[in-house]
Coordinates of N, CA and C in Angstrom, one line a residue:
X1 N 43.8 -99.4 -8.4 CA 44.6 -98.4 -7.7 C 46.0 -99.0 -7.7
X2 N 47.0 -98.1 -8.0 CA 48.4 -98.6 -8.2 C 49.0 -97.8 -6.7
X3 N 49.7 -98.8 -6.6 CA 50.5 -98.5 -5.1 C 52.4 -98.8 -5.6
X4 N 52.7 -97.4 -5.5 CA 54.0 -98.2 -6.0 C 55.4 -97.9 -4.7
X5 N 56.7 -97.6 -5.7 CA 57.4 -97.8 -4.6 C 57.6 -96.3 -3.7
X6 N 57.9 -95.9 -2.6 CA 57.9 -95.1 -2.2 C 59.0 -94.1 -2.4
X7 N 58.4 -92.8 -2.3 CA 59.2 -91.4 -2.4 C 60.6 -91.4 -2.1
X8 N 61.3 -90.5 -1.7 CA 62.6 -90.1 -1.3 C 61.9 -89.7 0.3
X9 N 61.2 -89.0 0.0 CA 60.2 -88.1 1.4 C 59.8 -89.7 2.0
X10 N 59.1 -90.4 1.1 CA 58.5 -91.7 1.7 C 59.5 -92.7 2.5
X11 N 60.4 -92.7 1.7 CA 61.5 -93.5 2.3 C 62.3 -93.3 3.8
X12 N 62.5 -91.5 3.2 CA 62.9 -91.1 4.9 C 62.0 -91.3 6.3
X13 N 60.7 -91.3 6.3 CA 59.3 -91.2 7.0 C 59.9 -92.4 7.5
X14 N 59.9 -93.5 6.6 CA 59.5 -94.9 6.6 C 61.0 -95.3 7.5
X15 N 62.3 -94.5 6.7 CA 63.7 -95.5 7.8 C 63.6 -94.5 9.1
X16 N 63.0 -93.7 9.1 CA 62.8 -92.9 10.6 C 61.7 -93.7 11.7
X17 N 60.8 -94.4 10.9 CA 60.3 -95.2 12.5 C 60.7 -96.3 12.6
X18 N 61.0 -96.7 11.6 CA 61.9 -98.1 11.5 C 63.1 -98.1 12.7
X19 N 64.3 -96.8 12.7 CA 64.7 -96.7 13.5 C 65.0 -96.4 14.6
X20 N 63.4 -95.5 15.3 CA 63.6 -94.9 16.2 C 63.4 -96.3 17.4
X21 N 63.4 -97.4 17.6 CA 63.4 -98.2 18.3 C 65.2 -99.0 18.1
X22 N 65.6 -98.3 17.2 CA 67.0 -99.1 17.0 C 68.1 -97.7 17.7
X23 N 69.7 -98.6 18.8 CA 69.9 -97.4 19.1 C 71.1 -96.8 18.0
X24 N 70.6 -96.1 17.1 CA 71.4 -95.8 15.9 C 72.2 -94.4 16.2
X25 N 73.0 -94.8 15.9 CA 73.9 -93.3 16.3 C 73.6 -92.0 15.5
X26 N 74.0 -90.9 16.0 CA 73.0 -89.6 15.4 C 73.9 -88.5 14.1
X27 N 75.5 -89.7 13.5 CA 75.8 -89.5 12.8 C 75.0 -90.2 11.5
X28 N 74.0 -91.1 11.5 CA 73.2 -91.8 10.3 C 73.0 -90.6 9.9
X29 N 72.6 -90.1 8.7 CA 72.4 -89.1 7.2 C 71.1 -90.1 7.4
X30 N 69.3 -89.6 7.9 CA 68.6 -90.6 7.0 C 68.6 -89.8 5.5
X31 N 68.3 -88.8 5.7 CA 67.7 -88.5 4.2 C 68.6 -88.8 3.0
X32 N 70.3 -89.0 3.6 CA 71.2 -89.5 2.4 C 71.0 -91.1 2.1
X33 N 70.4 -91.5 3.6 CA 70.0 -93.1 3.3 C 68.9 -93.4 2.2
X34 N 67.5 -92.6 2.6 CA 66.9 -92.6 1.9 C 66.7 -92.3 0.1
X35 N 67.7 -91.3 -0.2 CA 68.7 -91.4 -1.7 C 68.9 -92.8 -1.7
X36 N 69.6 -92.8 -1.5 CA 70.4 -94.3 -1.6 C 69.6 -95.3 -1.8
X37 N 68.4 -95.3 -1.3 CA 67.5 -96.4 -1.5 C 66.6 -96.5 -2.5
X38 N 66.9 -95.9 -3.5 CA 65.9 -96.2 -4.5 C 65.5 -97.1 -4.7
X39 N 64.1 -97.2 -5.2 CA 63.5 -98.2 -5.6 C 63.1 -99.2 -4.1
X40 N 63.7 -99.3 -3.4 CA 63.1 -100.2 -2.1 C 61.6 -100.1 -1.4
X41 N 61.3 -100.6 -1.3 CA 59.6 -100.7 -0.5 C 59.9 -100.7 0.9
X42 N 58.5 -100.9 1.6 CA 58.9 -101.0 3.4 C 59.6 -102.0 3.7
X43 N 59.3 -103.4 2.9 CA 60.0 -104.6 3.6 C 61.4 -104.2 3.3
X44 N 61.6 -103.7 2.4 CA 63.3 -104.0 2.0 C 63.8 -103.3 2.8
X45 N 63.2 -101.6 3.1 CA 63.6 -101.1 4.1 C 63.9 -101.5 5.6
X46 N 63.0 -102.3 5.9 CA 62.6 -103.4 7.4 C 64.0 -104.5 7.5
X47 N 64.1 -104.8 5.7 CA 65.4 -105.9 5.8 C 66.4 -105.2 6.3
X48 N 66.7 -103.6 5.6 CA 67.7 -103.0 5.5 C 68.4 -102.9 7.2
X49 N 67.5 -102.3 7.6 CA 67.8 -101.8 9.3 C 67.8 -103.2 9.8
X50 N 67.2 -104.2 9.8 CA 67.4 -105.5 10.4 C 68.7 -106.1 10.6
X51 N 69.3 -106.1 8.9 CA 70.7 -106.1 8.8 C 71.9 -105.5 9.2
X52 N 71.5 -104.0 9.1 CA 72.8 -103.2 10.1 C 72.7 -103.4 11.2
X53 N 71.1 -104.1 12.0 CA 71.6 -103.7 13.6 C 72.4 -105.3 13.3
X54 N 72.3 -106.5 12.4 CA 73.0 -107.2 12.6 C 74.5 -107.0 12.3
X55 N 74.6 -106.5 11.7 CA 75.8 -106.3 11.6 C 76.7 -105.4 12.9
X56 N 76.2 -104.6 13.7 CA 76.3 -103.7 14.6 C 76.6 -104.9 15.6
X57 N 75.6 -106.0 15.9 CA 75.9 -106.9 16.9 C 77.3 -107.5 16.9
X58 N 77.0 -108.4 15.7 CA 78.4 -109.0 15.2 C 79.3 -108.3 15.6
X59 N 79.7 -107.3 15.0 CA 80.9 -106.1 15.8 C 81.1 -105.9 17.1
X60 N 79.9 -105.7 17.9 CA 79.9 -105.5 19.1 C 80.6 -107.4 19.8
X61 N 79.9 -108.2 19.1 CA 80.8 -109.4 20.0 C 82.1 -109.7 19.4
X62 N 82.4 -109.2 18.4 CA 83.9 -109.2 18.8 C 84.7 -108.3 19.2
X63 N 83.9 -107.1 20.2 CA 84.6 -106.6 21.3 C 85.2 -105.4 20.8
X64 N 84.5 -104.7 20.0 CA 84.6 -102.9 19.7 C 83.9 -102.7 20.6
X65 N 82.7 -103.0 21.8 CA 82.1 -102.2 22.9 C 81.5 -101.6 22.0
X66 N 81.2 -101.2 20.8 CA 79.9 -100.2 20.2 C 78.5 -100.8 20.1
X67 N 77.9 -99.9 20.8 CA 76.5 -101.1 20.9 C 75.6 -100.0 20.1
X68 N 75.5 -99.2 19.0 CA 74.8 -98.7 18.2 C 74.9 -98.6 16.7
X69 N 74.3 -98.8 15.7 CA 74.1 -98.7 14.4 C 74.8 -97.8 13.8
X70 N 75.6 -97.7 12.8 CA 76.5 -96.7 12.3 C 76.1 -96.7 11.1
X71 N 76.8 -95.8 10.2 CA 76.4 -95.5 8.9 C 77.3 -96.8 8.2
X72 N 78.0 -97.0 8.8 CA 79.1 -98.1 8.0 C 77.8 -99.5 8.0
X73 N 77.5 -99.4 8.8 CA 76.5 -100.7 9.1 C 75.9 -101.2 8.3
X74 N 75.0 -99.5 7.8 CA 74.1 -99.2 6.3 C 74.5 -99.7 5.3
X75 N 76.2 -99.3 5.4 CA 76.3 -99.6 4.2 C 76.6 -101.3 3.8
X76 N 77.3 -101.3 4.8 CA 77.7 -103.2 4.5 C 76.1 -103.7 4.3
X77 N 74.9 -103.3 5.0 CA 73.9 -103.9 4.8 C 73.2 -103.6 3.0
X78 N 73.4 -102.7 2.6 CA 73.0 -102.4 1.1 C 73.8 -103.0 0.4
X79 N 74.8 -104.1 1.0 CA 75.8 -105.0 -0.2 C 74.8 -106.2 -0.3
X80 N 74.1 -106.4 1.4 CA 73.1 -107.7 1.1 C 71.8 -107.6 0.5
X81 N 71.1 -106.3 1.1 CA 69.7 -106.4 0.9 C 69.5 -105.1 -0.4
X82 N 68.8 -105.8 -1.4 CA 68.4 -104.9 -2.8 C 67.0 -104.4 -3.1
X83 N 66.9 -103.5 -3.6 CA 64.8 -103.4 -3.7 C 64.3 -104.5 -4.5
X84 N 63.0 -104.6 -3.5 CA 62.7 -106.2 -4.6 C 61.4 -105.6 -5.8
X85 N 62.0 -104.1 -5.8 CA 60.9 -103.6 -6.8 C 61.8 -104.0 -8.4
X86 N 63.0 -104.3 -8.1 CA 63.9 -104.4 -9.4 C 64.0 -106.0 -9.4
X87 N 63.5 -106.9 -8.7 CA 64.0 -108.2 -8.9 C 63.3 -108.6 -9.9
X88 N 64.0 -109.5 -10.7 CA 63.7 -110.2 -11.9 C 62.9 -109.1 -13.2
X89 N 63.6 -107.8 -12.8 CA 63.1 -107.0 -13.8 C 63.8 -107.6 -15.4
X90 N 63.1 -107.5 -16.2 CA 64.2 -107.3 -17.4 C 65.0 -106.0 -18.0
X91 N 66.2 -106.6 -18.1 CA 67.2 -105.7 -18.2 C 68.1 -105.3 -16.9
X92 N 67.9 -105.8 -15.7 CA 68.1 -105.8 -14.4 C 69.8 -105.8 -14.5
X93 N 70.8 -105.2 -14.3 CA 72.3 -105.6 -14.6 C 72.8 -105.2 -13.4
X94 N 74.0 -106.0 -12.8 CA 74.7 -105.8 -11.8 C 75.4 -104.9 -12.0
X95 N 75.1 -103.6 -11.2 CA 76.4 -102.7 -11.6 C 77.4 -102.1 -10.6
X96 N 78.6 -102.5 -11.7 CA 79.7 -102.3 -10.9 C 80.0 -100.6 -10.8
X97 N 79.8 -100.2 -10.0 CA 80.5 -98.4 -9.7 C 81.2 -98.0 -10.8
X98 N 80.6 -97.3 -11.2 CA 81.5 -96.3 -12.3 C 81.5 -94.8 -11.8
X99 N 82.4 -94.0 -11.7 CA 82.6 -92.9 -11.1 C 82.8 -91.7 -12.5
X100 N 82.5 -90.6 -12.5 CA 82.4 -89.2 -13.8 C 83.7 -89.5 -13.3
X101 N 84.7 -89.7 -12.7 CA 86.3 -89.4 -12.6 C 86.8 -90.4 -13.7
X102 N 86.3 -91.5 -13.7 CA 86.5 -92.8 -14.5 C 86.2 -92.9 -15.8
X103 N 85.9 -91.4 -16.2 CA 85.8 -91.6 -17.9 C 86.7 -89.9 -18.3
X104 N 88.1 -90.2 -19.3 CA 88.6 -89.3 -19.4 C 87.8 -88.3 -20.7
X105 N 87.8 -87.1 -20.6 CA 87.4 -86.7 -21.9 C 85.7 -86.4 -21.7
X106 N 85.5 -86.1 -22.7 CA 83.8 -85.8 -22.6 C 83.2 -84.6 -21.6
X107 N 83.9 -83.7 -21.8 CA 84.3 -82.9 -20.2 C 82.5 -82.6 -20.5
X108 N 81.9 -81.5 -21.9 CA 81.1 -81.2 -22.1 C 79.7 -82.7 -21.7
X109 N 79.6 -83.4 -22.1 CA 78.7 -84.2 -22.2 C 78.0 -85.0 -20.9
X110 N 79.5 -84.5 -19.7 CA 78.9 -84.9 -18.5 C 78.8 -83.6 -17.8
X111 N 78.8 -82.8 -17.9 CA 78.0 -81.4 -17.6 C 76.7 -81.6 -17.9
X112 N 76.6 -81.8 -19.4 CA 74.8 -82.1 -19.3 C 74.2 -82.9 -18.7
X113 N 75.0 -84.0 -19.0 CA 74.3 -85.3 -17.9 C 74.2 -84.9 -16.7
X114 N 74.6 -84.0 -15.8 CA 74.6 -83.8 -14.9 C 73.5 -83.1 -14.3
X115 N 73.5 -82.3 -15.3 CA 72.7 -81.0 -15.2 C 71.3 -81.6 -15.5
X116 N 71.3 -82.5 -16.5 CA 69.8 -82.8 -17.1 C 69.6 -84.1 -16.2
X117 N 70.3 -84.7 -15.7 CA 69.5 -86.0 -14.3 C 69.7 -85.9 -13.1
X118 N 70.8 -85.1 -12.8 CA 71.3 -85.8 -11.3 C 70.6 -83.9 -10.5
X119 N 70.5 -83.0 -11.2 CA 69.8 -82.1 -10.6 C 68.7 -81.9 -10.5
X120 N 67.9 -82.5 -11.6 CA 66.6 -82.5 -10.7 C 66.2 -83.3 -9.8
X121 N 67.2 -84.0 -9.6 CA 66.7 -85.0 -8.4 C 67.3 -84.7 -7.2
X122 N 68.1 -84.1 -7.1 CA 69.0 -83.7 -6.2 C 68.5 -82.0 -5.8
X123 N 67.9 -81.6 -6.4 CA 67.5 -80.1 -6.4 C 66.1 -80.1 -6.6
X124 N 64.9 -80.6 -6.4 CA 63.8 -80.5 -7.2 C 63.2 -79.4 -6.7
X125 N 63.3 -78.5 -5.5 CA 62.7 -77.6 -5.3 C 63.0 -76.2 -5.2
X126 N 64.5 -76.7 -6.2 CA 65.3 -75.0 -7.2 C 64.2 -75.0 -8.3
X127 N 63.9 -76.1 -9.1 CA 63.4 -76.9 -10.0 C 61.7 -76.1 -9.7
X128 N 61.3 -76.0 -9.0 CA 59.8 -75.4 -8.7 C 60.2 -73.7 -8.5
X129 N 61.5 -73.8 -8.4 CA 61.1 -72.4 -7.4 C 61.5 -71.6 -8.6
X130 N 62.3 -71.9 -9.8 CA 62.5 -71.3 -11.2 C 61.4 -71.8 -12.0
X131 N 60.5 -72.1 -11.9 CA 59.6 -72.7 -12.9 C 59.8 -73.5 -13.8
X132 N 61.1 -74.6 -13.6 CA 61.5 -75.5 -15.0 C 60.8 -76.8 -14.8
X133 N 60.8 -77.2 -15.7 CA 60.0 -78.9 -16.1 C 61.7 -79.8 -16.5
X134 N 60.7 -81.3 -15.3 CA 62.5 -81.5 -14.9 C 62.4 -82.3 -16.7
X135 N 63.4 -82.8 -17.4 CA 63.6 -83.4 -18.1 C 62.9 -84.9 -18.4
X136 N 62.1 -84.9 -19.1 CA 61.4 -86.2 -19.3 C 62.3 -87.6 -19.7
X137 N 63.3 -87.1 -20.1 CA 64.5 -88.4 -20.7 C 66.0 -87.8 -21.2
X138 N 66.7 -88.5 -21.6 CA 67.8 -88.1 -22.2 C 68.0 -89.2 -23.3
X139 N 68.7 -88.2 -24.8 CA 69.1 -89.4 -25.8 C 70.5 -89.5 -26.2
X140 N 70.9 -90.3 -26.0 CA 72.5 -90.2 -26.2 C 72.5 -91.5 -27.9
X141 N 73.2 -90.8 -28.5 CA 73.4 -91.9 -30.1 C 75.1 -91.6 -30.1
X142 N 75.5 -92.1 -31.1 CA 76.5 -92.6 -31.5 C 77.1 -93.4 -31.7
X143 N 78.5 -93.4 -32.4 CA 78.9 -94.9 -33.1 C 79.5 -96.0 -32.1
X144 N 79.1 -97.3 -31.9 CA 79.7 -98.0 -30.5 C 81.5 -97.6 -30.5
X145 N 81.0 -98.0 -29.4 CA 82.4 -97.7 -28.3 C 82.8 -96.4 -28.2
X146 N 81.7 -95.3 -28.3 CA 82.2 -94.0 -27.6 C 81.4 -93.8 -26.4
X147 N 81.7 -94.7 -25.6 CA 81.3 -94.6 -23.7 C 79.9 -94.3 -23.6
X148 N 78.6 -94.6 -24.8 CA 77.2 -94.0 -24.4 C 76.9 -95.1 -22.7
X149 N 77.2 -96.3 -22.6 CA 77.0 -97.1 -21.7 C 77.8 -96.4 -20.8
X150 N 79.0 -96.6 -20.7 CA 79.8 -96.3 -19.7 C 79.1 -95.0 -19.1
X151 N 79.1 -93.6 -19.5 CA 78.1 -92.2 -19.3 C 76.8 -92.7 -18.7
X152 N 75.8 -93.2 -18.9 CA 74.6 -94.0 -18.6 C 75.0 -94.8 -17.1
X153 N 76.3 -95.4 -17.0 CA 76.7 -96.3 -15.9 C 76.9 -95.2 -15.0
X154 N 77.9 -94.3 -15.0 CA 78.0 -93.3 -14.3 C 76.9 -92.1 -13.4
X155 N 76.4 -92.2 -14.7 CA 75.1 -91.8 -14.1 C 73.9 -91.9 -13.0
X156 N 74.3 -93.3 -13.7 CA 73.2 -93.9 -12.1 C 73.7 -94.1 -11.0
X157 N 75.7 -94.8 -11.4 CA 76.1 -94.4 -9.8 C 76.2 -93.4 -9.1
X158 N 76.2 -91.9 -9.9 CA 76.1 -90.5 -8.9 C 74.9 -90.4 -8.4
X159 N 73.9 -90.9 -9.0 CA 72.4 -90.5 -8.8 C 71.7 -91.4 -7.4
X160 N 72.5 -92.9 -8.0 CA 72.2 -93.7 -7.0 C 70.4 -94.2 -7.4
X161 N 70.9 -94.4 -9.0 CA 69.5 -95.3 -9.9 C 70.0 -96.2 -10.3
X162 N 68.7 -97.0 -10.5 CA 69.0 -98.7 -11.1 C 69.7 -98.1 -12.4
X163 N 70.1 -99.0 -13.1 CA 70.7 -99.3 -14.3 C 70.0 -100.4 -15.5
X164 N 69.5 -100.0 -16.0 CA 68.2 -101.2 -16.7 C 68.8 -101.3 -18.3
X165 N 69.5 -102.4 -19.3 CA 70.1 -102.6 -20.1 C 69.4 -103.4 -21.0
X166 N 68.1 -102.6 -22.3 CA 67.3 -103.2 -22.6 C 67.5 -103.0 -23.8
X167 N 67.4 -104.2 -24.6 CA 67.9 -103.5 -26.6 C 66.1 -103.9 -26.7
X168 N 66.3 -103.3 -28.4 CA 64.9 -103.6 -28.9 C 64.1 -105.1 -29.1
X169 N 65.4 -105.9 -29.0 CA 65.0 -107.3 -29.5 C 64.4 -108.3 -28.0
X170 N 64.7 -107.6 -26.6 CA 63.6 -107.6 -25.7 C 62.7 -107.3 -25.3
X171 N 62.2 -106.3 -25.7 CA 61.0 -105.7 -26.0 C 59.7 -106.2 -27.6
X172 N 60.2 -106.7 -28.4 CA 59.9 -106.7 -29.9 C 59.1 -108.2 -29.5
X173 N 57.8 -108.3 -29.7 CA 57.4 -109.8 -29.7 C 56.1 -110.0 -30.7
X174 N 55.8 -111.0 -31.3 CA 55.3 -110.9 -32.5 C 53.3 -111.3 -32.0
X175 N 53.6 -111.5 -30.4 CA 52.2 -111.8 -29.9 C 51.4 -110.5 -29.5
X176 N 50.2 -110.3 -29.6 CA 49.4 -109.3 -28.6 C 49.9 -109.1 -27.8
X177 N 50.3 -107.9 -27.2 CA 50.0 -107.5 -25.4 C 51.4 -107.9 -25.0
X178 N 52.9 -108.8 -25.4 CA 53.4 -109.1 -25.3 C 55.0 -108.0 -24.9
X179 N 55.0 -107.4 -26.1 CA 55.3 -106.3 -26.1 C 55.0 -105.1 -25.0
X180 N 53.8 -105.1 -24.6 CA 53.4 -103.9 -23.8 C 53.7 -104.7 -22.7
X181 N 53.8 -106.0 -21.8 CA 54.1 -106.4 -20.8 C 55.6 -106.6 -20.7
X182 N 56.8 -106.7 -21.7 CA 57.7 -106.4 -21.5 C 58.1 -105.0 -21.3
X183 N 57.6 -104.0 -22.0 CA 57.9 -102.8 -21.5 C 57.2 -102.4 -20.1
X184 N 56.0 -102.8 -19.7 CA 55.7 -102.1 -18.2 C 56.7 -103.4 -16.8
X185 N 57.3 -104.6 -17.7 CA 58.2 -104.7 -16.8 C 59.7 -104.1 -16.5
X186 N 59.9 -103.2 -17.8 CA 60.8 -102.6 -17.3 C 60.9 -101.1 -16.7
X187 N 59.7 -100.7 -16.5 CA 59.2 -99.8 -15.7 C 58.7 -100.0 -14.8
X188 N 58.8 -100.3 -13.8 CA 58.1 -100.8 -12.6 C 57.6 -99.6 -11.9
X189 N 58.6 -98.8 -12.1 CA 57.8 -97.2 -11.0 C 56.9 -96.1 -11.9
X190 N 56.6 -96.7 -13.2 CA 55.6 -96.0 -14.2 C 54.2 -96.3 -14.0
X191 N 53.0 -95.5 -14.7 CA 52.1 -96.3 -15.3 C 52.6 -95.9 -16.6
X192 N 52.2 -96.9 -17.4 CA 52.6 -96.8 -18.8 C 51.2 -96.8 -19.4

């Protein structure tokens, strides 16, 4: 039995009892938190809230008087604590924010990106209620340096997904089984 990382639905469940013992102010967004957390399990989640109330403290002794968890809190805490469902994945890349404003041109090509990743995730139950099947993948080709990476970077920063940067010659191994263990580590939230 495979236990993997938890829902969007799971996530919120999970930072809602996490914080109902913390006194978090009632401007927190969980379910925007819960986006945001892709990929995180309970502990990371446990780290996450651990961290904002520290960071809430900290503030509080140097005499803001705020003695509750803010959304700013969240966030400075998501600069320290990462899902450890991604650690030491292959292909794992630090990614720097890239914003759809940040790439001129291509007006058409991020419409579809848009349309074909960031709404079914963001809409899945337009997605049921029209009868569509969300998109199993996307293929982007072309000749280097027409922004396929950059588009793909973008992507996952609107969506708020890992970014996984895998060529063939990481995957390609001339042993048994070798191959199929590099690709189910770069799927961690699959069965393959």
């Amino acid at each position: 039995m495979v236990i993997g990382a938890p829902t969007l639905l799971q996530r919120k469940a999970i930072l809602s009892v996490l914080c109902e013992r913390m006194p978090v102010s009632p401007t927190v967004n969980m379910a925007e938190l819960a986006q945001i957390t892709t990929g995180y399990v309970g502990a990371d989640l446990s780290a996450l809230c651990r961290e904002a109330a520290m960071h809430a403290l900290r503030e509080n002794v140097k005499g803001s008087g705020q003695q509750v968890v803010d959304m700013k809190h969240f966030q400075e805490a998501l600069k320290l604590v990462g899902p450890s469902c991604l650690r030491g994945s292959l292909g794992r890349t630090e990614l720097s924010p890239v914003l759809w404003e940040h790439i001129g041109g291509l007006e058409e090509v991020k419409t579809k990106l848009i349309q074909s990743i960031e709404w079914p995730m963001r809409y899945p139950e337009a997605f049921v209620r029209l009868g569509l099947r969300q998109p199993r993948g996307v293929l982007l080709y072309g000749p280097p340096g027409c922004a396929k990476t950059t588009l793909v970077k973008a992507a996952a920063t609107s969506s708020h997904c890992a970014f996984l940067s895998v060529s063939g010659a990481d995957l390609c191994s001339p042993y048994v089984g070798d191959s199929e263990k590099a690709l189910a580590q770069v799927c961690p939230f699959n069965n393959l």
